[in-house]
JSON list of C-alpha atoms in Angstrom, two decimals:
[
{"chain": "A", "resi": 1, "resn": "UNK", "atom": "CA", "xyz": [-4.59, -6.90, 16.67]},
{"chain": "A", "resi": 2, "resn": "UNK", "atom": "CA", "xyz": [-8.13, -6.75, 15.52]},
{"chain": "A", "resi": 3, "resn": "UNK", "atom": "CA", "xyz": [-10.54, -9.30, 16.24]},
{"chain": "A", "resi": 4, "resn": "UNK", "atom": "CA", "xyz": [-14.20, -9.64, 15.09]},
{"chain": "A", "resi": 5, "resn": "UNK", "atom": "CA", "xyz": [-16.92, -11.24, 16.52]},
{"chain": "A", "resi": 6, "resn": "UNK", "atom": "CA", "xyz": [-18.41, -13.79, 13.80]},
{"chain": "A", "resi": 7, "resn": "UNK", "atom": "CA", "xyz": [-20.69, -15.46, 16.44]},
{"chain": "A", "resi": 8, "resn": "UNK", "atom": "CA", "xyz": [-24.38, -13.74, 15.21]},
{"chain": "A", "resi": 9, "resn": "UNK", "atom": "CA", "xyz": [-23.24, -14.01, 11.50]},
{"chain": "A", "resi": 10, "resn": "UNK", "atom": "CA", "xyz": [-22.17, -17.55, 11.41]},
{"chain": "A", "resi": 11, "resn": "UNK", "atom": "CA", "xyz": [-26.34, -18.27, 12.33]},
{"chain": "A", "resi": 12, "resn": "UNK", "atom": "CA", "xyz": [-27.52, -17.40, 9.26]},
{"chain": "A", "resi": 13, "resn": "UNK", "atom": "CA", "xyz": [-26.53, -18.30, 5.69]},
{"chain": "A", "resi": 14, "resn": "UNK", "atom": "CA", "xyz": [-26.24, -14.41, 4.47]},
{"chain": "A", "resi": 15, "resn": "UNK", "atom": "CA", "xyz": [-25.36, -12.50, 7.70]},
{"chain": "A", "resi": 16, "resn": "UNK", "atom": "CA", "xyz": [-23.19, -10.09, 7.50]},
{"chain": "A", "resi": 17, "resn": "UNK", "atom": "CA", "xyz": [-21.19, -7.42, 9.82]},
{"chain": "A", "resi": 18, "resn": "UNK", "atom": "CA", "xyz": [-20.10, -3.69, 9.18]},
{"chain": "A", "resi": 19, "resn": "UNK", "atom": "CA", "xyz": [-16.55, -2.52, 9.92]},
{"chain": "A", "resi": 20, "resn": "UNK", "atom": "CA", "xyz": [-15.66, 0.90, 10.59]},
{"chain": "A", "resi": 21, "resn": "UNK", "atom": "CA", "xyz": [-12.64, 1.28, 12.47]},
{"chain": "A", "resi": 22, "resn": "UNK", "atom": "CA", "xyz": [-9.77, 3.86, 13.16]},
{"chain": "A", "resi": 23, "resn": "UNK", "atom": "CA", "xyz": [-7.36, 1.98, 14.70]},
{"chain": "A", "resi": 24, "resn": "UNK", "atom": "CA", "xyz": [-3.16, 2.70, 15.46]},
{"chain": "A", "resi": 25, "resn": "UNK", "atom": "CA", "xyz": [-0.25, 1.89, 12.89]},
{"chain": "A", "resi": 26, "resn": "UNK", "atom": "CA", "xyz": [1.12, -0.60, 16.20]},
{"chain": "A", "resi": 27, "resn": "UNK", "atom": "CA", "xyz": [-2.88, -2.32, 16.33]},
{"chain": "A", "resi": 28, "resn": "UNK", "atom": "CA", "xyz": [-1.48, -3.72, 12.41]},
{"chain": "A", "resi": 29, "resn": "UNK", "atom": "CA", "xyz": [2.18, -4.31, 13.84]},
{"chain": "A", "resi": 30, "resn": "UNK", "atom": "CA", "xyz": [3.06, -1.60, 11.38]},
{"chain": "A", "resi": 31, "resn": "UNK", "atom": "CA", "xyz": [6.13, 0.48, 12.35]},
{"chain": "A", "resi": 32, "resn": "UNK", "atom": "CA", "xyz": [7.79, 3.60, 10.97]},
{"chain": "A", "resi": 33, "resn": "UNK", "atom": "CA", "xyz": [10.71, 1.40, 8.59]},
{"chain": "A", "resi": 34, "resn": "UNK", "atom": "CA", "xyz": [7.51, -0.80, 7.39]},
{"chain": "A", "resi": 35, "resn": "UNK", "atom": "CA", "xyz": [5.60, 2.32, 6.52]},
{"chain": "A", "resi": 36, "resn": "UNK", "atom": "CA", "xyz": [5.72, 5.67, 7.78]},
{"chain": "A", "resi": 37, "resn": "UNK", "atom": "CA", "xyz": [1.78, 6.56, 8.86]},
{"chain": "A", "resi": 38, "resn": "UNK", "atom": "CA", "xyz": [1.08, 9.95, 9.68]},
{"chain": "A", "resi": 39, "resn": "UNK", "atom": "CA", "xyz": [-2.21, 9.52, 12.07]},
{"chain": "A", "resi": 40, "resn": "UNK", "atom": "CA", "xyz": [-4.63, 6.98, 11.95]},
{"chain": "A", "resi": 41, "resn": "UNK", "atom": "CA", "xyz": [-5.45, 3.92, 9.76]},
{"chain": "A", "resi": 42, "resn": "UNK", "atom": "CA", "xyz": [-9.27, 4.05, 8.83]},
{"chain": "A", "resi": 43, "resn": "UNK", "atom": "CA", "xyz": [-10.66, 0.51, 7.68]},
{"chain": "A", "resi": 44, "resn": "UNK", "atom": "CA", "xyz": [-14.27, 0.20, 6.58]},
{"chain": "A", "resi": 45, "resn": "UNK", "atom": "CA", "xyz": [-15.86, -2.85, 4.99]},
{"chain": "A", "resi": 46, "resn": "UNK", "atom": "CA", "xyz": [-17.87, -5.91, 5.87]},
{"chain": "A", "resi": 47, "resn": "UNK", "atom": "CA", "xyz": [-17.53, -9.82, 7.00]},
{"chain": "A", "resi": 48, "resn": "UNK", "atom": "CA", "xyz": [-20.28, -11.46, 5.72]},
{"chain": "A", "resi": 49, "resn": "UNK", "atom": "CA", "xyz": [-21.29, -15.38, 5.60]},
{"chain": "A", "resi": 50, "resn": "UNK", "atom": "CA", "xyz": [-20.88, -17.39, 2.61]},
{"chain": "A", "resi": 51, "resn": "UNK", "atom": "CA", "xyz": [-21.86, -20.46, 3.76]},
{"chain": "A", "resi": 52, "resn": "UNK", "atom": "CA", "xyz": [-18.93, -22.52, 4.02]},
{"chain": "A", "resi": 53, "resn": "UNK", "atom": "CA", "xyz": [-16.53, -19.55, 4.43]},
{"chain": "A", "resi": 54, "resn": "UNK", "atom": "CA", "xyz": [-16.45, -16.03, 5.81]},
{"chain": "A", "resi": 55, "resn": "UNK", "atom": "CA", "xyz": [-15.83, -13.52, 3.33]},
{"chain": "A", "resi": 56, "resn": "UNK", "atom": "CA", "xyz": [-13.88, -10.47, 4.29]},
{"chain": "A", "resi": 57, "resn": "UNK", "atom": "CA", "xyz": [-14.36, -7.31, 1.97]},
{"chain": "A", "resi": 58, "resn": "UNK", "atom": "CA", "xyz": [-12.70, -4.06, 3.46]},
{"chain": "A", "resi": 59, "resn": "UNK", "atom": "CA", "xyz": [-10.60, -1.11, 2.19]},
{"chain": "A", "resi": 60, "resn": "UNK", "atom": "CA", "xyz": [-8.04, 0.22, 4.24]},
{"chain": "A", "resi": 61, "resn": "UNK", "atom": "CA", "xyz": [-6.52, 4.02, 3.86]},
{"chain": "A", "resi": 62, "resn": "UNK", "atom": "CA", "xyz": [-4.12, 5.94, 5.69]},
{"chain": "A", "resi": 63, "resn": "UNK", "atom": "CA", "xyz": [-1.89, 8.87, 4.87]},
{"chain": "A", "resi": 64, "resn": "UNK", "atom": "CA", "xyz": [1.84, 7.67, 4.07]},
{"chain": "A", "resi": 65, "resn": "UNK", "atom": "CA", "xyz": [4.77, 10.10, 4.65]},
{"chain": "A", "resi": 66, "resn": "UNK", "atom": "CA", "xyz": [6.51, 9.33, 1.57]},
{"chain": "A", "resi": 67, "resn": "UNK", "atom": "CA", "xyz": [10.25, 10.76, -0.57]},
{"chain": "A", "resi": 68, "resn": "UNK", "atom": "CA", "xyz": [9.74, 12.16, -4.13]},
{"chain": "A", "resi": 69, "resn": "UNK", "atom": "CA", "xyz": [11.67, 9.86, -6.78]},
{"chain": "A", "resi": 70, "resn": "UNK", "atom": "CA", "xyz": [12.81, 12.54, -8.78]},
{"chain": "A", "resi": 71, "resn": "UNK", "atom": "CA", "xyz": [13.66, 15.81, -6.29]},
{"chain": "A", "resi": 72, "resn": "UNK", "atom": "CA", "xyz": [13.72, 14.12, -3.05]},
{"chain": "A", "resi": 73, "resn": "UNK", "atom": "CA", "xyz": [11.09, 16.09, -1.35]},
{"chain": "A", "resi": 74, "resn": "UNK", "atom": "CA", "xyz": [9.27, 14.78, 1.58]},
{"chain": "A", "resi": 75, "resn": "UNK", "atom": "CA", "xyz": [5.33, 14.98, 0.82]},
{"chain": "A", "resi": 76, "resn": "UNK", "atom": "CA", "xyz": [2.37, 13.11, 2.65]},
{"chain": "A", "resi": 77, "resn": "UNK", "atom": "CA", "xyz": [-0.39, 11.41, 0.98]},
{"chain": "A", "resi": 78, "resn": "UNK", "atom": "CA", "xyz": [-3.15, 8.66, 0.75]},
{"chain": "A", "resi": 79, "resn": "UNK", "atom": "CA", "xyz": [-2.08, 5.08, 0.51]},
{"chain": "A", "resi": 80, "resn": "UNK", "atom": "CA", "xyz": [-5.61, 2.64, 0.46]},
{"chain": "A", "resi": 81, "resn": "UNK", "atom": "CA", "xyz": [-6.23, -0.68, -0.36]},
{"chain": "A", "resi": 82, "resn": "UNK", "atom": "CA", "xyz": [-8.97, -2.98, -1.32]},
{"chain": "A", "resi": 83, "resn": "UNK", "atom": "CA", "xyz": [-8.86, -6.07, 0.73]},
{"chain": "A", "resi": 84, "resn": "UNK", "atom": "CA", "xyz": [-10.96, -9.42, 0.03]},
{"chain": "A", "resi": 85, "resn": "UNK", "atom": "CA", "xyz": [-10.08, -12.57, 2.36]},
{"chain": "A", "resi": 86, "resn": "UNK", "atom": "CA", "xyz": [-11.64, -16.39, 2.53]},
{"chain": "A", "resi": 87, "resn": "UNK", "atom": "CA", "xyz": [-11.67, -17.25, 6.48]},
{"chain": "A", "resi": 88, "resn": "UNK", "atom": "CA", "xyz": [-12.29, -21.03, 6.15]},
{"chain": "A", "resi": 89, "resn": "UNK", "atom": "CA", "xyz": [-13.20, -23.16, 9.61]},
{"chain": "A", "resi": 90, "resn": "UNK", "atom": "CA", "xyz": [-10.28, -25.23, 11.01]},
{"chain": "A", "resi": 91, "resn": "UNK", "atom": "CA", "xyz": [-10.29, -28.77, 10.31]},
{"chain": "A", "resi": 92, "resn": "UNK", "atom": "CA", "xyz": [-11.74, -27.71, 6.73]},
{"chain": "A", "resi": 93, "resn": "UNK", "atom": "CA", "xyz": [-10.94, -29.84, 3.75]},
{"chain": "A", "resi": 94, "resn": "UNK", "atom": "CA", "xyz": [-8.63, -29.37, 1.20]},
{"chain": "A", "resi": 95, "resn": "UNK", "atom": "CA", "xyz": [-7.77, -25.52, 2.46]},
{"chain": "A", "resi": 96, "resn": "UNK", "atom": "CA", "xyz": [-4.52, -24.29, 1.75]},
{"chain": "A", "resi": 97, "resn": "UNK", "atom": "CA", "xyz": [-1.61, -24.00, 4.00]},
{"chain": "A", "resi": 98, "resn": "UNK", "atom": "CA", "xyz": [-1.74, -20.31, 3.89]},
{"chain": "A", "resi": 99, "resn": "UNK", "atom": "CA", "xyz": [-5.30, -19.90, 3.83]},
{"chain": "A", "resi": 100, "resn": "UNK", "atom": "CA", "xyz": [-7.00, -17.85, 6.31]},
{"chain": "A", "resi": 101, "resn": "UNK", "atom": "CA", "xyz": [-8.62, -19.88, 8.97]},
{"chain": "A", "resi": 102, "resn": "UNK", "atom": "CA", "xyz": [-10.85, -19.45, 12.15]},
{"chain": "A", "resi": 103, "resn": "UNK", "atom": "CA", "xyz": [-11.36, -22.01, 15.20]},
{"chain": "A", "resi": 104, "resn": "UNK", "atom": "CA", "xyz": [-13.68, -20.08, 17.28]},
{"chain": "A", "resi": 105, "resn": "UNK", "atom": "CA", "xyz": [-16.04, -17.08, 17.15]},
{"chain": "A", "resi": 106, "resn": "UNK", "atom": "CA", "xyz": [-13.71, -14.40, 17.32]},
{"chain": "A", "resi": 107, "resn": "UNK", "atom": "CA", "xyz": [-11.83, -14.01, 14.12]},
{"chain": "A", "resi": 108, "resn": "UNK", "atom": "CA", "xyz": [-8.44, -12.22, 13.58]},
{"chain": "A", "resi": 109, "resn": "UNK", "atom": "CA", "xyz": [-8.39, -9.80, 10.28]},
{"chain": "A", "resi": 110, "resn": "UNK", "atom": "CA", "xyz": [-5.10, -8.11, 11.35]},
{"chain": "A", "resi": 111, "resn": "UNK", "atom": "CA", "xyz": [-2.58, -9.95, 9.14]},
{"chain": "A", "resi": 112, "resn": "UNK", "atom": "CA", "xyz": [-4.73, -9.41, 5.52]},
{"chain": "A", "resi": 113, "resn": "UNK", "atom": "CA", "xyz": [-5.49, -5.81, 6.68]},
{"chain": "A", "resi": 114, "resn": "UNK", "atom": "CA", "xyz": [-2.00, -5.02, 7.19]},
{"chain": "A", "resi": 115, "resn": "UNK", "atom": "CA", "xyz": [-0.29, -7.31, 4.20]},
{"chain": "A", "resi": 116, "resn": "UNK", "atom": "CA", "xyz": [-2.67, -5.28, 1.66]},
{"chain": "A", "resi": 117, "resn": "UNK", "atom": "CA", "xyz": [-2.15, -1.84, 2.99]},
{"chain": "A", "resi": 118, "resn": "UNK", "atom": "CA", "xyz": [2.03, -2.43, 2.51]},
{"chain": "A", "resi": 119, "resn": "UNK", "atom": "CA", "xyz": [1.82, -3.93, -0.44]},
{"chain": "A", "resi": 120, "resn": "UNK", "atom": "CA", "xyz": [-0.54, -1.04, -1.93]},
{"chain": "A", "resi": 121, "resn": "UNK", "atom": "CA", "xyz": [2.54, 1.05, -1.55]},
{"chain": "A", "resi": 122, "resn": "UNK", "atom": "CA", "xyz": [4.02, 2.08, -4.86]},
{"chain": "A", "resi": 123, "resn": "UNK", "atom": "CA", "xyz": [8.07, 1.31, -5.20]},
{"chain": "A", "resi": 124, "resn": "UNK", "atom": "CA", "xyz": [9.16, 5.16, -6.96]},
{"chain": "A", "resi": 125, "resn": "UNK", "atom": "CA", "xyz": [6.24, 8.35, -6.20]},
{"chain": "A", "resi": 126, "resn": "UNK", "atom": "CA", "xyz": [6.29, 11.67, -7.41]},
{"chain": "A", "resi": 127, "resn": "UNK", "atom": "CA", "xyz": [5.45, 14.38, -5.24]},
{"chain": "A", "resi": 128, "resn": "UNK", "atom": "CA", "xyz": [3.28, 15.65, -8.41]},
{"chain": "A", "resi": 129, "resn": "UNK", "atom": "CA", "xyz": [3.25, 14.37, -11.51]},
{"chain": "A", "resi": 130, "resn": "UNK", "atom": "CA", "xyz": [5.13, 16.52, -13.63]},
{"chain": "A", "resi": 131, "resn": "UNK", "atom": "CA", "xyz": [7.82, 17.05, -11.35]},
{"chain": "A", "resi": 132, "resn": "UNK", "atom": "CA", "xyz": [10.93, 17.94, -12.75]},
{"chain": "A", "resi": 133, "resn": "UNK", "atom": "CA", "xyz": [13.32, 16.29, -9.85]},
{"chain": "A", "resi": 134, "resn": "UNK", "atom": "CA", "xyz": [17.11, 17.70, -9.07]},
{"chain": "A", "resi": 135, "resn": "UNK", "atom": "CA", "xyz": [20.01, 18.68, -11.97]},
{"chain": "A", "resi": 136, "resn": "UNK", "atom": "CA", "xyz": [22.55, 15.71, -12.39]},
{"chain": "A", "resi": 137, "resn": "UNK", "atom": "CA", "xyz": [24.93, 18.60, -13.10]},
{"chain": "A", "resi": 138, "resn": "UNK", "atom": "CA", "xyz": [24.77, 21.54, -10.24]},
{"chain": "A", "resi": 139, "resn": "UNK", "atom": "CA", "xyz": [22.00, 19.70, -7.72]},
{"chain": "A", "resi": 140, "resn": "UNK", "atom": "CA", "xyz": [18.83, 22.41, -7.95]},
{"chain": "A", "resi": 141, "resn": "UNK", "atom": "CA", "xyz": [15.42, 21.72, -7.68]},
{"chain": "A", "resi": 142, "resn": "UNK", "atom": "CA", "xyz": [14.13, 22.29, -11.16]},
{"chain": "A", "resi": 143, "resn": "UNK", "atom": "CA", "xyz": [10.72, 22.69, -9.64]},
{"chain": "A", "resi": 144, "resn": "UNK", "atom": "CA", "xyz": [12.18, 25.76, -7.62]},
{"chain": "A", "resi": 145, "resn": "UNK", "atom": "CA", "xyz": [14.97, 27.69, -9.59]},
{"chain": "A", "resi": 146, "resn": "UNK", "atom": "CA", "xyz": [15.13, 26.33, -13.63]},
{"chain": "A", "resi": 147, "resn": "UNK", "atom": "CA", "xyz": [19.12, 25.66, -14.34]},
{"chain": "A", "resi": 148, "resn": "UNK", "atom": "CA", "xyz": [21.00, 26.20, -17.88]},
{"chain": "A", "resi": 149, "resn": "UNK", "atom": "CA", "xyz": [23.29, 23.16, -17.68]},
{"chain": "A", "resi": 150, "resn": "UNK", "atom": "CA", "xyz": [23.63, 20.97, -20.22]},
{"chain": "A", "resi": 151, "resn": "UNK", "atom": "CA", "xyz": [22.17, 17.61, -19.31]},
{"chain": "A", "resi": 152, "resn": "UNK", "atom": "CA", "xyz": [23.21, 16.14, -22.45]},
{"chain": "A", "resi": 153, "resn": "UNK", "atom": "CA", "xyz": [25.30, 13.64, -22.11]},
{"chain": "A", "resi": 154, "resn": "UNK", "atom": "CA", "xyz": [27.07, 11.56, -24.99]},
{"chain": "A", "resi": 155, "resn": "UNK", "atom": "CA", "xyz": [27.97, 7.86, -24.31]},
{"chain": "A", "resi": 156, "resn": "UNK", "atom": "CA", "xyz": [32.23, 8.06, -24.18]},
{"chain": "A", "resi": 157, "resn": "UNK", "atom": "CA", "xyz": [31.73, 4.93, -26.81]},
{"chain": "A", "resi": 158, "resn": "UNK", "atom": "CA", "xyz": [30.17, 7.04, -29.15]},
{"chain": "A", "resi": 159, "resn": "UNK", "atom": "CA", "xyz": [32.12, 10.50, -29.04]},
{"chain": "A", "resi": 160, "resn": "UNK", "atom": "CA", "xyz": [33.90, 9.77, -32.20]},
{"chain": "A", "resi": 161, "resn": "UNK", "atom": "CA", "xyz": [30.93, 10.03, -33.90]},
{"chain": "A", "resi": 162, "resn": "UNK", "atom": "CA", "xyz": [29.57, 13.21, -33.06]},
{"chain": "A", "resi": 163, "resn": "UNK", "atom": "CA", "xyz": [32.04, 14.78, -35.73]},
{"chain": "A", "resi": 164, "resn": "UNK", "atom": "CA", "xyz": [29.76, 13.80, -38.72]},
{"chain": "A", "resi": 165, "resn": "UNK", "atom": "CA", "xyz": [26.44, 15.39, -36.71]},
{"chain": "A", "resi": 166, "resn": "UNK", "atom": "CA", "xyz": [26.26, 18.95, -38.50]},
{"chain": "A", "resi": 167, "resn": "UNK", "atom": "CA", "xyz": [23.85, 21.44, -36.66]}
]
Protein backbone atom coordinates (compact mmCIF):
# COMPACT_ATOMS: atom_id res chain seq x y z
CA UNK A 1 0.00 0.00 0.00
CA UNK A 2 1.37 3.37 -0.82
CA UNK A 3 0.31 6.37 0.83
CA UNK A 4 1.30 10.04 0.16
CA UNK A 5 1.37 12.81 2.23
CA UNK A 6 -0.86 15.68 0.52
CA UNK A 7 -0.76 17.83 3.73
CA UNK A 8 2.02 20.75 2.39
CA UNK A 9 0.47 20.58 -1.17
CA UNK A 10 -3.11 20.98 -0.33
CA UNK A 11 -1.78 24.83 1.14
CA UNK A 12 -1.22 26.19 -1.93
CA UNK A 13 -3.23 26.36 -5.16
CA UNK A 14 -0.21 24.87 -7.48
CA UNK A 15 1.82 22.68 -5.03
CA UNK A 16 2.97 19.85 -6.12
CA UNK A 17 5.00 16.56 -4.86
CA UNK A 18 7.67 14.28 -6.65
CA UNK A 19 7.37 10.48 -6.62
CA UNK A 20 10.14 8.24 -7.06
CA UNK A 21 9.63 4.99 -5.65
CA UNK A 22 10.84 1.28 -6.00
CA UNK A 23 8.52 -0.49 -4.21
CA UNK A 24 7.55 -4.71 -4.07
CA UNK A 25 5.03 -6.51 -6.55
CA UNK A 26 3.02 -7.46 -2.81
CA UNK A 27 3.22 -3.22 -1.81
CA UNK A 28 0.52 -3.16 -5.28
CA UNK A 29 -1.22 -6.52 -4.07
CA UNK A 30 0.22 -7.85 -7.28
CA UNK A 31 0.97 -11.61 -7.24
CA UNK A 32 2.70 -14.01 -9.61
CA UNK A 33 -1.00 -15.33 -11.51
CA UNK A 34 -1.86 -11.36 -11.71
CA UNK A 35 1.49 -10.65 -13.28
CA UNK A 36 4.67 -12.29 -13.07
CA UNK A 37 7.36 -9.30 -11.93
CA UNK A 38 10.81 -10.13 -12.07
CA UNK A 39 12.36 -7.48 -9.37
CA UNK A 40 11.13 -4.30 -8.53
CA UNK A 41 8.30 -1.96 -9.65
CA UNK A 42 9.81 1.63 -10.22
CA UNK A 43 7.03 4.47 -10.17
CA UNK A 44 8.04 8.07 -10.80
CA UNK A 45 5.66 10.98 -11.28
CA UNK A 46 4.03 13.78 -9.37
CA UNK A 47 0.71 14.74 -7.19
CA UNK A 48 0.14 18.11 -7.69
CA UNK A 49 -2.90 20.54 -6.57
CA UNK A 50 -5.52 21.54 -8.87
CA UNK A 51 -7.54 23.36 -6.79
CA UNK A 52 -10.53 21.45 -6.22
CA UNK A 53 -8.84 18.08 -6.91
CA UNK A 54 -5.47 16.38 -6.63
CA UNK A 55 -4.09 15.36 -9.77
CA UNK A 56 -2.02 12.24 -9.91
CA UNK A 57 0.43 11.94 -13.00
CA UNK A 58 2.92 8.91 -12.67
CA UNK A 59 4.34 6.14 -14.93
CA UNK A 60 4.89 2.92 -13.59
CA UNK A 61 7.49 0.17 -15.20
CA UNK A 62 8.59 -3.10 -14.23
CA UNK A 63 10.03 -6.07 -16.07
CA UNK A 64 7.22 -8.81 -16.82
CA UNK A 65 8.25 -12.49 -17.24
CA UNK A 66 6.14 -13.14 -20.11
CA UNK A 67 5.32 -16.63 -22.90
CA UNK A 68 5.96 -15.98 -26.66
CA UNK A 69 2.53 -16.30 -28.69
CA UNK A 70 3.95 -17.95 -31.48
CA UNK A 71 7.02 -20.47 -30.13
CA UNK A 72 6.25 -20.54 -26.56
CA UNK A 73 9.47 -19.26 -25.27
CA UNK A 74 9.76 -17.72 -21.94
CA UNK A 75 11.42 -14.09 -22.36
CA UNK A 76 11.45 -11.07 -19.80
CA UNK A 77 10.74 -7.59 -20.65
CA UNK A 78 9.44 -4.01 -19.82
CA UNK A 79 5.79 -3.57 -19.11
CA UNK A 80 5.13 0.56 -18.12
CA UNK A 81 2.29 2.55 -17.89
CA UNK A 82 1.21 6.10 -17.88
CA UNK A 83 -1.08 6.76 -15.04
CA UNK A 84 -3.29 10.08 -14.54
CA UNK A 85 -5.90 10.01 -11.49
CA UNK A 86 -8.56 12.84 -10.08
CA UNK A 87 -8.40 12.39 -6.07
CA UNK A 88 -11.54 14.46 -5.23
CA UNK A 89 -12.24 15.39 -1.23
CA UNK A 90 -14.97 13.27 0.43
CA UNK A 91 -18.23 14.77 0.80
CA UNK A 92 -17.50 16.40 -2.78
CA UNK A 93 -20.39 17.09 -5.08
CA UNK A 94 -21.52 15.35 -7.85
CA UNK A 95 -18.22 12.84 -7.85
CA UNK A 96 -18.67 9.59 -9.18
CA UNK A 97 -19.14 6.40 -7.38
CA UNK A 98 -15.87 5.14 -8.55
CA UNK A 99 -14.02 8.20 -8.40
CA UNK A 100 -10.94 8.45 -6.48
CA UNK A 101 -11.44 10.14 -3.21
CA UNK A 102 -9.39 11.35 -0.10
CA UNK A 103 -10.73 12.17 3.60
CA UNK A 104 -7.59 13.10 5.23
CA UNK A 105 -3.99 14.11 4.45
CA UNK A 106 -2.58 10.95 3.62
CA UNK A 107 -3.76 9.76 0.29
CA UNK A 108 -3.74 6.12 -1.05
CA UNK A 109 -2.39 5.82 -4.90
CA UNK A 110 -2.05 2.00 -4.68
CA UNK A 111 -5.23 0.87 -6.48
CA UNK A 112 -4.67 3.34 -9.89
CA UNK A 113 -0.92 2.42 -9.75
CA UNK A 114 -1.60 -1.13 -9.82
CA UNK A 115 -5.00 -1.20 -12.16
CA UNK A 116 -2.80 0.69 -14.94
CA UNK A 117 0.31 -1.36 -14.72
CA UNK A 118 -2.08 -4.81 -15.39
CA UNK A 119 -3.98 -3.45 -17.75
CA UNK A 120 -0.79 -2.12 -19.79
CA UNK A 121 -0.16 -5.77 -20.32
CA UNK A 122 -0.63 -6.83 -23.91
CA UNK A 123 -3.10 -10.12 -24.38
CA UNK A 124 -0.58 -12.22 -27.27
CA UNK A 125 3.63 -10.95 -27.20
CA UNK A 126 6.24 -12.02 -29.33
CA UNK A 127 9.47 -12.74 -27.97
CA UNK A 128 10.78 -10.62 -31.16
CA UNK A 129 8.97 -9.47 -33.74
CA UNK A 130 9.58 -11.56 -36.55
CA UNK A 131 9.43 -14.65 -34.78
CA UNK A 132 8.57 -17.52 -36.66
CA UNK A 133 6.78 -19.63 -33.63
CA UNK A 134 6.59 -23.74 -33.65
CA UNK A 135 5.58 -26.15 -36.95
CA UNK A 136 1.80 -27.22 -36.73
CA UNK A 137 3.17 -30.32 -38.46
CA UNK A 138 6.46 -31.88 -36.57
CA UNK A 139 6.60 -29.19 -33.38
CA UNK A 140 10.26 -27.32 -34.10
CA UNK A 141 11.16 -24.03 -33.33
CA UNK A 142 11.41 -22.38 -36.70
CA UNK A 143 13.54 -19.77 -35.05
CA UNK A 144 16.08 -22.67 -34.15
CA UNK A 145 16.15 -25.51 -36.85
CA UNK A 146 13.97 -24.32 -40.31
CA UNK A 147 11.54 -27.53 -41.16
CA UNK A 148 10.42 -28.71 -44.86
CA UNK A 149 6.83 -29.66 -43.99
CA UNK A 150 4.19 -28.61 -45.81
CA UNK A 151 2.06 -26.20 -43.83
CA UNK A 152 -0.39 -25.93 -46.49
CA UNK A 153 -3.38 -26.94 -45.63
CA UNK A 154 -6.61 -27.16 -47.93
CA UNK A 155 -10.08 -26.70 -46.30
CA UNK A 156 -11.68 -30.64 -46.62
CA UNK A 157 -14.81 -28.46 -48.17
CA UNK A 158 -12.83 -27.39 -50.87
CA UNK A 159 -10.59 -30.49 -51.94
CA UNK A 160 -12.70 -31.18 -54.91
CA UNK A 161 -11.60 -28.25 -56.33
CA UNK A 162 -8.05 -28.41 -56.34
CA UNK A 163 -8.32 -30.70 -59.55
CA UNK A 164 -8.90 -27.66 -61.91
CA UNK A 165 -5.64 -25.68 -60.15
CA UNK A 166 -2.85 -26.51 -62.87
CA UNK A 167 0.77 -25.66 -61.63
Amino acid sequence: MIKVNVAEIKKHLTGNKSLLFDVEPAELDISEEDLNIDGLIHITGEISNAGDVLLLQARVSAMVERTCSRCLKEFTAESFADVVEKYYPSGSPGVENDAYVYETDLVDITEPLRESLLLAEPLRVLCKEDCLGICPVCGADRNVHPCSCDTGTIDPRLAALKQFIKY
